[in-house]
Short mmCIF file of N, CA, C and O in Angstrom, two decimals:
data_model
loop_
_atom_site.label_atom_id
_atom_site.label_comp_id
_atom_site.label_asym_id
_atom_site.label_seq_id
_atom_site.Cartn_x
_atom_site.Cartn_y
_atom_site.Cartn_z
N MET U 1 -5.37 -16.20 2.53
CA MET U 1 -5.92 -15.10 1.60
C MET U 1 -5.22 -15.10 0.28
O MET U 1 -4.20 -15.43 -0.04
N SER U 2 -6.12 -14.96 -0.60
CA SER U 2 -5.91 -14.87 -1.96
C SER U 2 -5.13 -13.80 -2.69
O SER U 2 -5.55 -12.59 -2.18
N SER U 3 -4.16 -13.86 -3.61
CA SER U 3 -3.53 -12.57 -4.08
C SER U 3 -4.14 -12.18 -5.53
O SER U 3 -3.48 -11.38 -6.02
N LEU U 4 -5.28 -12.83 -5.75
CA LEU U 4 -5.74 -12.41 -6.98
C LEU U 4 -6.69 -11.21 -6.76
O LEU U 4 -7.44 -10.98 -5.78
N HIS U 5 -6.63 -10.19 -7.57
CA HIS U 5 -7.30 -8.97 -7.72
C HIS U 5 -8.19 -8.78 -8.77
O HIS U 5 -7.72 -9.56 -10.02
N ALA U 6 -9.02 -8.03 -8.83
CA ALA U 6 -10.06 -7.82 -10.02
C ALA U 6 -9.23 -7.32 -11.12
O ALA U 6 -9.54 -7.64 -12.20
N SER U 7 -8.24 -6.62 -11.08
CA SER U 7 -7.48 -6.21 -12.33
C SER U 7 -6.52 -7.34 -12.81
O SER U 7 -6.14 -7.03 -14.05
N HIS U 8 -6.23 -8.34 -12.33
CA HIS U 8 -5.46 -9.22 -12.74
C HIS U 8 -5.67 -9.78 -14.18
O HIS U 8 -4.76 -9.96 -14.99
N PRO U 9 -6.87 -10.22 -14.53
CA PRO U 9 -7.19 -10.67 -15.82
C PRO U 9 -7.02 -9.37 -16.90
O PRO U 9 -6.19 -9.72 -17.88
N ALA U 10 -7.19 -8.04 -16.70
CA ALA U 10 -6.76 -6.98 -17.61
C ALA U 10 -5.34 -6.87 -17.79
O ALA U 10 -4.78 -6.59 -18.73
N VAL U 11 -4.67 -7.12 -16.64
CA VAL U 11 -3.17 -6.69 -16.54
C VAL U 11 -2.55 -8.01 -17.44
O VAL U 11 -1.70 -7.95 -18.21
N LEU U 12 -2.91 -9.26 -17.18
CA LEU U 12 -2.46 -10.41 -17.93
C LEU U 12 -2.88 -10.07 -19.33
O LEU U 12 -1.93 -10.49 -20.28
N ALA U 13 -4.01 -9.68 -19.75
CA ALA U 13 -4.33 -9.37 -21.19
C ALA U 13 -3.20 -8.35 -21.70
O ALA U 13 -2.75 -8.50 -22.99
N ARG U 14 -2.95 -7.36 -20.91
CA ARG U 14 -2.03 -6.31 -21.53
C ARG U 14 -0.64 -7.03 -21.53
O ARG U 14 0.19 -6.57 -22.59
N LEU U 15 -0.21 -7.55 -20.79
CA LEU U 15 1.26 -8.35 -20.68
C LEU U 15 1.22 -9.20 -21.78
O LEU U 15 2.43 -9.25 -22.42
N ARG U 16 0.35 -10.00 -22.09
CA ARG U 16 0.28 -10.96 -23.18
C ARG U 16 0.43 -10.19 -24.46
O ARG U 16 1.30 -10.67 -25.58
N ARG U 17 -0.33 -8.89 -24.77
CA ARG U 17 -0.17 -8.26 -25.85
C ARG U 17 1.30 -7.57 -25.89
O ARG U 17 1.69 -7.67 -27.08
N ALA U 18 1.79 -7.10 -24.81
CA ALA U 18 3.06 -6.82 -24.99
C ALA U 18 4.07 -7.70 -25.21
O ALA U 18 5.19 -7.59 -26.15
N GLU U 19 3.86 -9.00 -24.91
CA GLU U 19 4.79 -10.13 -25.31
C GLU U 19 4.73 -10.25 -26.43
O GLU U 19 5.94 -10.42 -27.37
N GLY U 20 3.64 -10.29 -27.35
CA GLY U 20 3.54 -10.55 -28.84
C GLY U 20 3.94 -9.32 -29.46
O GLY U 20 4.86 -9.64 -30.66
N HIS U 21 3.97 -8.39 -29.01
CA HIS U 21 4.52 -7.02 -29.58
C HIS U 21 5.98 -7.01 -29.49
O HIS U 21 6.82 -6.75 -30.39
N LEU U 22 6.60 -7.51 -28.36
CA LEU U 22 8.14 -7.76 -28.14
C LEU U 22 8.61 -8.61 -29.34
O LEU U 22 9.55 -8.42 -29.93
N ARG U 23 7.85 -9.88 -29.56
CA ARG U 23 8.18 -10.89 -30.34
C ARG U 23 8.45 -10.26 -31.76
O ARG U 23 9.30 -10.52 -32.60
N THR U 24 7.30 -9.38 -32.03
CA THR U 24 7.33 -8.63 -33.41
C THR U 24 8.65 -7.72 -33.57
O THR U 24 9.15 -7.78 -34.56
N VAL U 25 8.69 -6.98 -32.61
CA VAL U 25 10.04 -6.13 -32.38
C VAL U 25 11.35 -6.94 -33.02
O VAL U 25 12.39 -6.50 -33.48
N ILE U 26 11.49 -8.11 -32.22
CA ILE U 26 12.67 -9.01 -32.37
C ILE U 26 12.76 -9.24 -33.80
O ILE U 26 13.97 -9.19 -34.30
N ARG U 27 11.81 -9.59 -34.37
CA ARG U 27 11.73 -10.04 -35.72
C ARG U 27 11.96 -8.89 -36.56
O ARG U 27 12.66 -9.07 -37.72
N MET U 28 11.50 -7.50 -36.24
CA MET U 28 11.81 -6.54 -36.87
C MET U 28 13.40 -6.09 -36.95
O MET U 28 14.00 -5.80 -37.99
N ILE U 29 14.18 -6.43 -35.72
CA ILE U 29 15.50 -6.03 -35.75
C ILE U 29 16.12 -7.28 -36.55
O ILE U 29 17.14 -6.97 -37.45
N GLU U 30 15.84 -8.67 -36.52
CA GLU U 30 16.33 -9.72 -37.37
C GLU U 30 16.21 -9.26 -38.71
O GLU U 30 16.92 -9.63 -39.47
N GLY U 31 15.06 -8.62 -39.00
CA GLY U 31 14.72 -8.16 -40.32
C GLY U 31 15.32 -6.86 -40.85
O GLY U 31 15.22 -6.58 -42.07
N GLU U 32 16.17 -6.49 -40.18
CA GLU U 32 16.95 -5.22 -40.45
C GLU U 32 16.29 -3.93 -40.65
O GLU U 32 16.44 -3.38 -41.48
N ARG U 33 14.95 -3.85 -39.86
CA ARG U 33 14.32 -2.64 -40.07
C ARG U 33 14.83 -1.44 -39.52
O ARG U 33 15.61 -1.68 -38.71
N ALA U 34 14.53 -0.31 -39.90
CA ALA U 34 15.05 0.93 -39.42
C ALA U 34 15.12 1.25 -38.16
O ALA U 34 13.99 0.73 -37.34
N CYS U 35 16.11 1.69 -37.52
CA CYS U 35 16.26 1.78 -35.95
C CYS U 35 15.15 2.76 -35.36
O CYS U 35 14.50 2.49 -34.50
N VAL U 36 14.67 3.97 -36.35
CA VAL U 36 13.52 4.68 -35.95
C VAL U 36 12.38 3.88 -35.54
O VAL U 36 11.68 3.96 -34.65
N GLU U 37 11.99 2.92 -36.59
CA GLU U 37 10.86 2.07 -36.39
C GLU U 37 10.74 1.25 -35.21
O GLU U 37 9.92 1.17 -34.48
N VAL U 38 12.07 0.50 -34.88
CA VAL U 38 12.12 -0.23 -33.84
C VAL U 38 12.16 0.66 -32.64
O VAL U 38 11.41 0.06 -31.68
N ALA U 39 12.85 1.67 -32.52
CA ALA U 39 12.64 2.47 -31.14
C ALA U 39 11.26 2.77 -30.98
O ALA U 39 10.85 2.90 -29.64
N GLN U 40 10.44 3.25 -31.97
CA GLN U 40 9.03 3.64 -31.82
C GLN U 40 8.14 2.37 -31.35
O GLN U 40 7.54 2.70 -30.29
N GLN U 41 8.49 1.18 -31.70
CA GLN U 41 7.82 0.26 -31.30
C GLN U 41 8.33 -0.42 -29.74
O GLN U 41 7.45 -0.49 -29.03
N LEU U 42 9.64 -0.21 -29.61
CA LEU U 42 9.93 -0.51 -28.11
C LEU U 42 9.36 0.62 -27.00
O LEU U 42 8.96 0.22 -26.10
N HIS U 43 9.17 1.82 -27.70
CA HIS U 43 8.49 2.94 -26.60
C HIS U 43 7.23 2.26 -26.46
O HIS U 43 6.68 2.64 -25.45
N ALA U 44 6.52 1.97 -27.50
CA ALA U 44 5.06 1.64 -27.28
C ALA U 44 4.80 0.19 -26.38
O ALA U 44 4.22 0.24 -25.44
N ILE U 45 5.83 -0.53 -26.37
CA ILE U 45 5.90 -1.69 -25.32
C ILE U 45 6.26 -1.14 -24.06
O ILE U 45 5.53 -1.60 -23.14
N GLU U 46 7.18 -0.36 -23.82
CA GLU U 46 7.49 0.36 -22.52
C GLU U 46 6.45 0.81 -22.07
O GLU U 46 5.88 0.73 -20.97
N LYS U 47 5.49 1.53 -22.87
CA LYS U 47 4.16 2.37 -22.27
C LYS U 47 3.12 1.27 -21.72
O LYS U 47 2.48 1.35 -20.97
N ALA U 48 3.28 0.29 -22.57
CA ALA U 48 2.10 -1.07 -22.21
C ALA U 48 2.53 -1.61 -20.97
O ALA U 48 1.51 -1.88 -20.27
N ILE U 49 3.69 -1.78 -20.71
CA ILE U 49 4.04 -2.43 -19.53
C ILE U 49 4.03 -1.48 -18.46
O ILE U 49 3.50 -1.90 -17.30
N ALA U 50 4.28 -0.34 -18.66
CA ALA U 50 4.22 0.88 -17.73
C ALA U 50 2.65 0.86 -17.19
O ALA U 50 2.17 0.94 -15.73
N ALA U 51 1.67 0.87 -18.08
CA ALA U 51 0.19 0.96 -17.67
C ALA U 51 -0.27 -0.35 -17.09
O ALA U 51 -1.07 -0.30 -16.02
N ALA U 52 0.30 -1.49 -17.49
CA ALA U 52 0.00 -2.65 -16.63
C ALA U 52 0.39 -2.63 -15.23
O ALA U 52 -0.18 -3.10 -14.31
N LYS U 53 1.62 -2.22 -15.15
CA LYS U 53 2.35 -2.02 -13.67
C LYS U 53 1.43 -1.20 -12.99
O LYS U 53 1.05 -1.36 -11.67
N LYS U 54 1.01 0.01 -13.56
CA LYS U 54 0.18 1.15 -12.70
C LYS U 54 -1.15 0.34 -12.38
O LYS U 54 -1.46 0.80 -11.20
N THR U 55 -1.72 -0.23 -13.22
CA THR U 55 -3.09 -0.84 -12.88
C THR U 55 -2.82 -2.09 -11.66
O THR U 55 -3.70 -1.80 -10.86
N LEU U 56 -1.86 -2.73 -11.86
CA LEU U 56 -1.58 -3.76 -10.84
C LEU U 56 -1.46 -2.90 -9.41
O LEU U 56 -2.11 -3.49 -8.47
N ILE U 57 -0.45 -2.20 -9.38
CA ILE U 57 -0.19 -1.39 -8.23
C ILE U 57 -1.32 -0.54 -7.64
O ILE U 57 -1.69 -0.85 -6.41
N HIS U 58 -2.15 0.07 -8.31
CA HIS U 58 -3.15 0.80 -7.88
C HIS U 58 -4.21 -0.02 -7.41
O HIS U 58 -4.84 0.32 -6.32
N ASP U 59 -4.48 -1.35 -8.13
CA ASP U 59 -5.47 -2.16 -7.42
C ASP U 59 -4.78 -2.69 -6.27
O ASP U 59 -5.93 -2.97 -5.08
N HIS U 60 -3.91 -3.09 -6.08
CA HIS U 60 -3.29 -3.62 -4.94
C HIS U 60 -3.33 -2.72 -3.68
O HIS U 60 -3.52 -3.02 -2.56
N VAL U 61 -2.98 -1.40 -4.00
CA VAL U 61 -3.02 -0.67 -2.99
C VAL U 61 -4.54 -0.23 -2.43
O VAL U 61 -4.85 -0.02 -1.30
N ASP U 62 -5.64 -0.11 -3.29
CA ASP U 62 -6.98 -0.29 -2.94
C ASP U 62 -7.30 -1.41 -2.01
O ASP U 62 -7.88 -1.32 -1.14
N HIS U 63 -6.71 -2.35 -2.45
CA HIS U 63 -6.99 -3.74 -1.78
C HIS U 63 -6.41 -3.66 -0.32
O HIS U 63 -7.10 -3.77 0.79
N CYS U 64 -5.08 -3.21 -0.19
CA CYS U 64 -4.36 -3.01 1.04
C CYS U 64 -5.01 -1.98 1.93
O CYS U 64 -5.22 -2.27 3.03
N LEU U 65 -5.50 -0.88 1.34
CA LEU U 65 -6.06 0.04 2.19
C LEU U 65 -7.57 -0.40 2.66
O LEU U 65 -7.81 -0.38 3.85
N ALA U 66 -8.27 -1.00 1.97
CA ALA U 66 -9.42 -1.59 2.41
C ALA U 66 -9.23 -2.71 3.67
O ALA U 66 -10.02 -2.81 4.56
N GLN U 67 -8.31 -3.61 3.33
CA GLN U 67 -7.85 -4.60 4.30
C GLN U 67 -7.47 -3.98 5.58
O GLN U 67 -8.03 -4.36 6.76
N ALA U 68 -6.71 -2.88 5.38
CA ALA U 68 -6.29 -2.19 6.70
C ALA U 68 -7.50 -1.40 7.34
O ALA U 68 -7.50 -1.49 8.77
N ALA U 69 -8.39 -1.07 6.65
CA ALA U 69 -9.45 -0.30 7.26
C ALA U 69 -10.42 -1.36 8.09
O ALA U 69 -10.85 -0.93 9.03
N ALA U 70 -10.50 -2.40 7.47
CA ALA U 70 -11.67 -3.32 8.01
C ALA U 70 -10.97 -4.21 8.90
O ALA U 70 -11.81 -5.16 9.77
N GLY U 71 -9.51 -4.39 9.25
CA GLY U 71 -9.09 -5.50 9.98
C GLY U 71 -8.51 -5.15 11.38
O GLY U 71 -8.79 -3.99 11.82
N THR U 72 -7.79 -6.20 12.00
CA THR U 72 -7.50 -5.74 13.40
C THR U 72 -6.28 -4.82 13.43
O THR U 72 -5.81 -4.54 12.13
N ALA U 73 -5.55 -4.60 14.43
CA ALA U 73 -4.50 -3.63 14.62
C ALA U 73 -3.17 -4.24 13.69
O ALA U 73 -2.55 -3.56 13.14
N GLU U 74 -3.20 -5.64 14.08
CA GLU U 74 -2.21 -6.26 13.48
C GLU U 74 -2.29 -6.64 11.91
O GLU U 74 -1.33 -6.26 11.16
N GLN U 75 -3.37 -6.82 11.52
CA GLN U 75 -3.78 -6.84 10.08
C GLN U 75 -3.54 -5.47 9.45
O GLN U 75 -2.88 -5.34 8.38
N SER U 76 -3.87 -4.37 10.08
CA SER U 76 -3.50 -3.09 9.70
C SER U 76 -2.05 -2.86 9.48
O SER U 76 -1.67 -2.16 8.36
N ARG U 77 -1.44 -3.20 10.49
CA ARG U 77 0.10 -3.01 10.34
C ARG U 77 0.73 -3.86 9.12
O ARG U 77 1.53 -3.35 8.49
N ALA U 78 0.21 -4.90 9.05
CA ALA U 78 0.69 -5.84 7.94
C ALA U 78 0.45 -5.19 6.48
O ALA U 78 1.26 -5.06 5.63
N ALA U 79 -0.71 -4.68 6.45
CA ALA U 79 -1.29 -4.24 5.22
C ALA U 79 -0.48 -2.72 5.04
O ALA U 79 -0.18 -2.68 3.57
N THR U 80 -0.11 -2.03 6.01
CA THR U 80 0.71 -0.85 5.93
C THR U 80 2.20 -1.09 5.62
O THR U 80 2.52 -0.59 4.48
N ALA U 81 2.58 -2.27 6.02
CA ALA U 81 3.88 -2.58 5.67
C ALA U 81 3.88 -2.95 4.38
O ALA U 81 4.92 -2.88 3.51
N GLU U 82 2.99 -3.81 3.75
CA GLU U 82 2.74 -4.31 2.48
C GLU U 82 2.67 -2.86 1.33
O GLU U 82 3.16 -2.96 0.42
N PHE U 83 1.92 -2.03 1.92
CA PHE U 83 1.67 -0.82 1.02
C PHE U 83 2.99 -0.09 0.83
O PHE U 83 3.40 0.19 -0.14
N ARG U 84 3.96 -0.06 2.01
CA ARG U 84 5.16 0.71 1.83
C ARG U 84 6.17 -0.14 0.84
O ARG U 84 6.91 0.50 0.05
N ASP U 85 6.01 -1.46 1.02
CA ASP U 85 6.90 -2.26 0.05
C ASP U 85 6.55 -1.94 -1.40
O ASP U 85 7.36 -1.86 -2.20
N ILE U 86 5.06 -1.85 -1.71
CA ILE U 86 4.96 -1.99 -3.03
C ILE U 86 4.99 -0.54 -3.70
O ILE U 86 5.39 -0.24 -4.88
N THR U 87 5.04 0.49 -2.92
CA THR U 87 5.11 1.88 -3.24
C THR U 87 6.35 2.19 -3.95
O THR U 87 6.76 3.09 -4.74
N LYS U 88 7.60 1.42 -3.60
CA LYS U 88 8.76 1.50 -4.28
C LYS U 88 8.95 1.37 -5.72
O LYS U 88 10.02 1.68 -6.51
N TYR U 89 7.86 0.65 -6.29
CA TYR U 89 7.79 0.26 -7.73
C TYR U 89 6.80 1.46 -8.49
O TYR U 89 6.91 1.23 -9.46
N LEU U 90 6.52 2.34 -7.75
CA LEU U 90 5.85 3.45 -8.38
C LEU U 90 6.72 4.28 -9.36
O LEU U 90 7.79 4.46 -9.01
#
């Protein structure tokens, strides 16, 4: 079974943008930019990563629930266990 979900390309795009943004913030610190500016940019990076995580988890939950509904009792138990595992990251 594949672990690729429909949201993965969008999540990767968000993470790549956040990665570039983080490199920019590192340069800001090295360039001795004002702490308020750096903090603002770090906040934006946190929000971008949180949005990527939320998208990934929601898509995975949808996938697990569909799998549980369509599968055997054993597959349903496995999907439920996986659902429980991922919810700790919400």
